[in-house]
mmCIF file of C-alpha atoms in Angstrom:
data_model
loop_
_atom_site.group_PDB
_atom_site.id
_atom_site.type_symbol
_atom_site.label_atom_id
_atom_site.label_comp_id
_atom_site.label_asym_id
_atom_site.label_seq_id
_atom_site.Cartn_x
_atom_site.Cartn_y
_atom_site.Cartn_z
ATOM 1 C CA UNK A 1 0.000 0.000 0.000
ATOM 2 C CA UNK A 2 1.448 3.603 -1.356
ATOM 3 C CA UNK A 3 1.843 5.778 1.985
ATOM 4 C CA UNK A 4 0.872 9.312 2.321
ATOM 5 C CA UNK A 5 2.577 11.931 -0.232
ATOM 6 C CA UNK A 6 4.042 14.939 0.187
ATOM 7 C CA UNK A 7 5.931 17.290 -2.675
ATOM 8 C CA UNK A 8 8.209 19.394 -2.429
ATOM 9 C CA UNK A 9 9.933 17.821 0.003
ATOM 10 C CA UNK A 10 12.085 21.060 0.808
ATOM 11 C CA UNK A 11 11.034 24.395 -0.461
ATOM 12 C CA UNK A 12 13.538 27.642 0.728
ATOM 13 C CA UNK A 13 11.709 31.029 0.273
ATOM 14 C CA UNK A 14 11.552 34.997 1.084
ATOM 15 C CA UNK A 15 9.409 36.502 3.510
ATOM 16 C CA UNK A 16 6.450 38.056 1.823
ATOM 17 C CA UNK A 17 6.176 35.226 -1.217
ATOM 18 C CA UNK A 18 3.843 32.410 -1.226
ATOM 19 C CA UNK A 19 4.561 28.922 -1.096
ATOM 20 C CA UNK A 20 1.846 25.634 -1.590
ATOM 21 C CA UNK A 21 2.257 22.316 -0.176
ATOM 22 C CA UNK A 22 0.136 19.181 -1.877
ATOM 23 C CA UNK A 23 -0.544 16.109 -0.193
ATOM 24 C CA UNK A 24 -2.154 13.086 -1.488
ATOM 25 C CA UNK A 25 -3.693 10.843 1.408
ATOM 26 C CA UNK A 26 -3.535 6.771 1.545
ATOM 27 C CA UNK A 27 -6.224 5.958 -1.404
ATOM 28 C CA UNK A 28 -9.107 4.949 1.136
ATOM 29 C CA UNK A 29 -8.777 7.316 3.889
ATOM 30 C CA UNK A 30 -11.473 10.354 4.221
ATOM 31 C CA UNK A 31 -9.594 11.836 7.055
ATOM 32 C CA UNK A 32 -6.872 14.234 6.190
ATOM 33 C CA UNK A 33 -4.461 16.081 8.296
ATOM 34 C CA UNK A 34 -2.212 19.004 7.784
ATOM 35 C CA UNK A 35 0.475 19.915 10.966
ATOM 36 C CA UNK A 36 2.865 22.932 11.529
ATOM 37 C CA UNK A 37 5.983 21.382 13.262
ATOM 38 C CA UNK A 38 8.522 24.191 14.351
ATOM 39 C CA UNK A 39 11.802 23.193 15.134
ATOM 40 C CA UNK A 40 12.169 21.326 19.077
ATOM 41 C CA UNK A 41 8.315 21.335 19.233
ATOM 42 C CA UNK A 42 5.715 18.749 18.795
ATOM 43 C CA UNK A 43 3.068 18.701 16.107
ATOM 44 C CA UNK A 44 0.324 21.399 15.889
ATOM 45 C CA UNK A 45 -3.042 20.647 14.016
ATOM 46 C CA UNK A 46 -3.527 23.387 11.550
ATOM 47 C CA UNK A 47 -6.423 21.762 9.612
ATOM 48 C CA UNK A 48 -8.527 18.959 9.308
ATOM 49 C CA UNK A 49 -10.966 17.279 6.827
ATOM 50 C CA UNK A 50 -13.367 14.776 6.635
ATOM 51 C CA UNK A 51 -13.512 14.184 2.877
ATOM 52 C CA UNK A 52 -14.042 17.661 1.231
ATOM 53 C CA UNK A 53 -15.083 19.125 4.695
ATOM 54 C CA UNK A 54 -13.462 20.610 6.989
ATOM 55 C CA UNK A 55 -13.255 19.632 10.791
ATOM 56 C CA UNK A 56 -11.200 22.292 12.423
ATOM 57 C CA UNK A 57 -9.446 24.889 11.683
ATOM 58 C CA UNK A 58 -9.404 26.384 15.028
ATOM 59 C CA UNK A 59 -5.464 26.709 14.498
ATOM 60 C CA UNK A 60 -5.128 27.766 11.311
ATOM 61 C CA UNK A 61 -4.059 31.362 10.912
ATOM 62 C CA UNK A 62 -6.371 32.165 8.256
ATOM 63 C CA UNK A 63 -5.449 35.519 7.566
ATOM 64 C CA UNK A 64 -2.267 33.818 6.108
ATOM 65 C CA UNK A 65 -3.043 30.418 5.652
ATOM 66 C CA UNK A 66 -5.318 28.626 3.252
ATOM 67 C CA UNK A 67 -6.147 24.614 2.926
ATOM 68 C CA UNK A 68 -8.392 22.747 0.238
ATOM 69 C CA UNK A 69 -9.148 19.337 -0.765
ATOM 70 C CA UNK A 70 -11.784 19.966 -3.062
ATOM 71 C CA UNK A 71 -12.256 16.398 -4.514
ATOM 72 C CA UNK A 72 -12.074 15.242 -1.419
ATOM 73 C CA UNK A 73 -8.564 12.887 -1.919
ATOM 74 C CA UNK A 74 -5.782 14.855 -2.512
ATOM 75 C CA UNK A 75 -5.087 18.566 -0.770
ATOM 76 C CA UNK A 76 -2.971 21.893 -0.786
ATOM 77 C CA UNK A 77 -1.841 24.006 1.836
ATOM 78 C CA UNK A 78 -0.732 27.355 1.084
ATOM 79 C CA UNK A 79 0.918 30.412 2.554
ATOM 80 C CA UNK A 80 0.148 33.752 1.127
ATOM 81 C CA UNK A 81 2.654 35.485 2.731
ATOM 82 C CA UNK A 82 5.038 33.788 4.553
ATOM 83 C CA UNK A 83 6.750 34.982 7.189
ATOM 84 C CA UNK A 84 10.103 34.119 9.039
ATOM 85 C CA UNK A 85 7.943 32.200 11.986
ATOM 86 C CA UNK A 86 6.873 29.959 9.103
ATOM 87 C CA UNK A 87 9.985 28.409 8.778
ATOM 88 C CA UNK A 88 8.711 24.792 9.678
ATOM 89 C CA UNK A 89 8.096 20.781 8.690
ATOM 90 C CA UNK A 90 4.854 21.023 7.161
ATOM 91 C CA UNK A 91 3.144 17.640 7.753
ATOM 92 C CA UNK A 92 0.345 15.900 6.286
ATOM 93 C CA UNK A 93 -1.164 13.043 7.788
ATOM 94 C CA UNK A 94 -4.394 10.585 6.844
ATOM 95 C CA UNK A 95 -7.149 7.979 8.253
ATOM 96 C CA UNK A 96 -9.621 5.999 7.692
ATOM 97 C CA UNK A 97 -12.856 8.038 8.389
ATOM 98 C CA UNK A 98 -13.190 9.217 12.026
ATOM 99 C CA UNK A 99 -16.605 10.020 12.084
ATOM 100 C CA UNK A 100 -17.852 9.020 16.159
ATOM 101 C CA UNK A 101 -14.486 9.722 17.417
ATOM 102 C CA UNK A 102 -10.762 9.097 16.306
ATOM 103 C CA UNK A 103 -10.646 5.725 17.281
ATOM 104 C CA UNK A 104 -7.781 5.312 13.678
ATOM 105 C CA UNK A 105 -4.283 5.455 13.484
ATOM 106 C CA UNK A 106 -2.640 8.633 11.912
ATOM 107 C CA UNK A 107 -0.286 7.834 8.623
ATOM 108 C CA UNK A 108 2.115 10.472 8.136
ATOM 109 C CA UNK A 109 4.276 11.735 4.957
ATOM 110 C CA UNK A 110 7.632 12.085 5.005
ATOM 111 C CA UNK A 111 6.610 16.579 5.242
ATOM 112 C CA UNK A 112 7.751 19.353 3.605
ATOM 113 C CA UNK A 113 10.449 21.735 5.090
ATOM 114 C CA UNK A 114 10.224 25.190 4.626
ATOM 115 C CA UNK A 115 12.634 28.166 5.535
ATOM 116 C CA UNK A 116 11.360 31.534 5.211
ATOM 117 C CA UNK A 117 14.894 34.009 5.058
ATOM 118 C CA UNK B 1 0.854 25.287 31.046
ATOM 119 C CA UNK B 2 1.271 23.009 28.092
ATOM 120 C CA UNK B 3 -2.245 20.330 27.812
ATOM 121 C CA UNK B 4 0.266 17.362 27.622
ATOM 122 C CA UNK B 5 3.308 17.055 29.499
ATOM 123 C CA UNK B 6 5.984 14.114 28.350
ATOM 124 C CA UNK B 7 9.551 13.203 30.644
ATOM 125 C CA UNK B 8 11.906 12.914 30.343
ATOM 126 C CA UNK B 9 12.547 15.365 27.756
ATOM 127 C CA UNK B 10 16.053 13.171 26.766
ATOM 128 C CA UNK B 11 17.117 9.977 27.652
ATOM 129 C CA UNK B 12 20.220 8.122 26.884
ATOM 130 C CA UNK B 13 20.487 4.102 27.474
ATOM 131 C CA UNK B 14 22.678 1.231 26.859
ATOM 132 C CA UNK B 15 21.465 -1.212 24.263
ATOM 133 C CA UNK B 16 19.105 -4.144 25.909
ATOM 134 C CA UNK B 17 17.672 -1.459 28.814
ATOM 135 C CA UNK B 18 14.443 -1.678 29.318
ATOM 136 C CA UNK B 19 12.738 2.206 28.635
ATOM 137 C CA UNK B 20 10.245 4.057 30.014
ATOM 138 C CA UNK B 21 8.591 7.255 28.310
ATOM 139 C CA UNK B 22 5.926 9.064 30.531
ATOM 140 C CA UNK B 23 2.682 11.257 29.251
ATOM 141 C CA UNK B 24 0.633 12.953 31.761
ATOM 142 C CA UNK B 25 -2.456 15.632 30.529
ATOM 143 C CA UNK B 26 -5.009 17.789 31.685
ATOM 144 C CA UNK B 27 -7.786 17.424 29.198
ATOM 145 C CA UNK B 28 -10.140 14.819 29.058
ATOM 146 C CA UNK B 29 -9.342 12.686 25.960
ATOM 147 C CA UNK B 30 -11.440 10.358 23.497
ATOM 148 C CA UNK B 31 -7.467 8.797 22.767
ATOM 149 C CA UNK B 32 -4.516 9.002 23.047
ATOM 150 C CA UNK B 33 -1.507 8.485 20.333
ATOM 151 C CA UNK B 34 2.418 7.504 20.924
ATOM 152 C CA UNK B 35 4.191 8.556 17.865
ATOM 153 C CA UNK B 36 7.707 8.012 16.621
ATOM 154 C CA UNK B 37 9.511 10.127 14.894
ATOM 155 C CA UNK B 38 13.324 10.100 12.836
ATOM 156 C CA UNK B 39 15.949 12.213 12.666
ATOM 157 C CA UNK B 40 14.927 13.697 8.767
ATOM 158 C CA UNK B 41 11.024 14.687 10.222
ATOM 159 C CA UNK B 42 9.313 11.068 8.986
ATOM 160 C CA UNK B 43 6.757 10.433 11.577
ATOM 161 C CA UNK B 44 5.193 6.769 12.287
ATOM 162 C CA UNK B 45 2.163 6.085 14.630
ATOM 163 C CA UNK B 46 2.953 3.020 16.925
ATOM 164 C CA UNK B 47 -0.142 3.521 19.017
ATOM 165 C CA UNK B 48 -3.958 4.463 19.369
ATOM 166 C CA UNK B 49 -5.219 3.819 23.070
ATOM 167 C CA UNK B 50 -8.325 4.620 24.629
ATOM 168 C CA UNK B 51 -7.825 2.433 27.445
ATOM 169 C CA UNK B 52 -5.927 -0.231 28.654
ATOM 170 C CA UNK B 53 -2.646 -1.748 27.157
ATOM 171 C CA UNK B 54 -0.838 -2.472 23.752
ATOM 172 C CA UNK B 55 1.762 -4.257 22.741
ATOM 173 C CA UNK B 56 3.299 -4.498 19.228
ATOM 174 C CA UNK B 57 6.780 -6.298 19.366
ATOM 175 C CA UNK B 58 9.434 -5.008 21.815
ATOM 176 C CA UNK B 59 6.740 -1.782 22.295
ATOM 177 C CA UNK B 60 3.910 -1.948 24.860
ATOM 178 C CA UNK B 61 1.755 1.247 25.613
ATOM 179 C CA UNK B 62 -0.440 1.929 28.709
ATOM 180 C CA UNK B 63 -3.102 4.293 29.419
ATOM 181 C CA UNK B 64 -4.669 5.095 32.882
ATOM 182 C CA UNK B 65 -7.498 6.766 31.897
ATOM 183 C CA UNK B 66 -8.262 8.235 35.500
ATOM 184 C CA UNK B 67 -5.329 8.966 36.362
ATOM 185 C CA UNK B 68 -4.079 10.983 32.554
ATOM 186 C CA UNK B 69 -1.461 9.106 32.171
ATOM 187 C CA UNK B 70 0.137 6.781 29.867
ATOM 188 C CA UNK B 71 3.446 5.332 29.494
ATOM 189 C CA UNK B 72 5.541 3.643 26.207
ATOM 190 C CA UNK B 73 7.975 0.899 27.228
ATOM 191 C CA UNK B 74 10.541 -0.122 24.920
ATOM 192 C CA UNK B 75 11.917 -3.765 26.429
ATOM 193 C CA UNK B 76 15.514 -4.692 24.741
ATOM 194 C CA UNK B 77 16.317 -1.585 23.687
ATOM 195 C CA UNK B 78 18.238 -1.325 20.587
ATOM 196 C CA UNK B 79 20.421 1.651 18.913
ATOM 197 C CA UNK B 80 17.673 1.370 16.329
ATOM 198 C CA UNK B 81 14.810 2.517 18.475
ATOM 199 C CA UNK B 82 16.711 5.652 19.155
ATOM 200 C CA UNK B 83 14.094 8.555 17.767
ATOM 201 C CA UNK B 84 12.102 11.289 19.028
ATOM 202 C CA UNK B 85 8.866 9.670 20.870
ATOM 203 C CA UNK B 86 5.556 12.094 20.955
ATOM 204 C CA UNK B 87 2.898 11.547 22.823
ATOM 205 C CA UNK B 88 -0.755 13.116 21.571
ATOM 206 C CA UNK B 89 -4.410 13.172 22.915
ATOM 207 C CA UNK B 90 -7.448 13.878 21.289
ATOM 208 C CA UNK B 91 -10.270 15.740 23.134
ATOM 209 C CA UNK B 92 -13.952 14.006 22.059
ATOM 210 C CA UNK B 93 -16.184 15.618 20.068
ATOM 211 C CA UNK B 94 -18.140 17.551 22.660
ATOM 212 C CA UNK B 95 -14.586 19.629 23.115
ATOM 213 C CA UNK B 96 -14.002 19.545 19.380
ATOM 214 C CA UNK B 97 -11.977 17.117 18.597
ATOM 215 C CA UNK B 98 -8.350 18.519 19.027
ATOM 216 C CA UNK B 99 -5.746 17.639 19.202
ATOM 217 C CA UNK B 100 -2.616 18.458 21.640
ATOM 218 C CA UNK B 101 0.825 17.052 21.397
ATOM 219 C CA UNK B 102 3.765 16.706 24.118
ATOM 220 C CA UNK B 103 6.987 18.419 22.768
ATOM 221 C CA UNK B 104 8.420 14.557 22.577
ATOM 222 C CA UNK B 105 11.319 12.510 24.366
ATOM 223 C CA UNK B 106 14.386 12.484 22.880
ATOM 224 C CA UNK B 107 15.723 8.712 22.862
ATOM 225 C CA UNK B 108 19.423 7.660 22.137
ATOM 226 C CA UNK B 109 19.902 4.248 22.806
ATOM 227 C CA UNK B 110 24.290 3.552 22.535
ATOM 228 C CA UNK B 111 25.922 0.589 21.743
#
């Protein structure tokens, strides 16, 4: 079974550009994950979707950050503009459905790392 | 105060210890997650718990849910096992679903 897939894999940009991140999810899973990871921290949730919906956002800073996954498989994240506290591993993560609970196990990609200079 | 707490925050242990990682939070959870994570970022799940115990290999998890606490042991250690371990709970629906993570436990396991 393909895992989860991430592209680019590294991505070095300037403060004020944009930058997107695609992720395509284990074929099967509706659940769909993106994470912020700064450096010496854990993971934070930034968005969530069940199918083309989405869960939460609560952490999202939408004033910067957008997220789709329109067909409801694969998805983009994208900064519009970055700035320097962006620098980060940008993970994406999938499940089976977790409608009633998340009662699945999480399947990672391999993330994206970004450095905003 | 962060929702999850891990220790110890490093660890260092001769190959064939037996390991301990601790998680204690402060929310109350639907489940609970022990991840594992590389050097490079790569990130694998080794356990969902919502109560009880697992065990998968050399790995066993526990969870008391009354207490908010759960542990990873890691029996035989081996230089390959040496990673950063995180620890994340998920809050039920009535609280949202979210989800907090520990800042991990850094594990070098020598020789």
């Amino acid at each position: 079974e393909a895992g989860v897939a991430q592209s680019p894999r590294y991505k070095i940009i300037e403060k004020r550009q944009s930058v997107a991140f695609w992720c395509n999810p284990i074929s099967g899973h509706a659940t769909l994950y993106w994470y912020q990871q700064i450096l010496g921290q854990g993971p934070k949730l930034l968005i969530q979707f069940q199918n083309n919906g989405v869960v939460d956002d609560s952490q999202l800073p939408k004033d910067r950050f957008s997220a789709e996954r329109l067909k409801g498989v694969d998805s983009t994240l994208k900064i519009q503009p970055a700035k320097l506290e962006d620098s980060a591993v940008y993970l994406c993560a999938s499940s089976r459905s977790t409608l009633g609970g998340h009662l699945y196990e999480q399947y990672f990609g391999p993330g994206t790392r970004l450095t905003v200079t | 105060k962060n929702e999850v707490e891990q220790s110890p925050q490093n660890l260092t242990a001769q190959e064939g210890e037996f390991i301990t990682i601790n998680c204690s939070y402060s929310v109350g959870i639907s489940a609970l997650h022990w991840l594992q994570q590389h050097p490079g970022g790569g990130i694998v799940s080794l356990f969902m718990l919502s109560s009880g115990k697992k065990k998968h290999g050399r790995l066993i998890a526990t969870i008391n849910i009354q207490e908010k606490h759960s542990s990873l042991h890691i029996t035989a250690s081996h230089p390959r096992d040496s990673a950063v371990y995180i620890c994340a709970v998920v809050r039920g629906p009535s609280a949202g679903n979210q989800f907090y993570f520990g800042t991990g436990t850094s594990l070098t396991v020598i020789p």
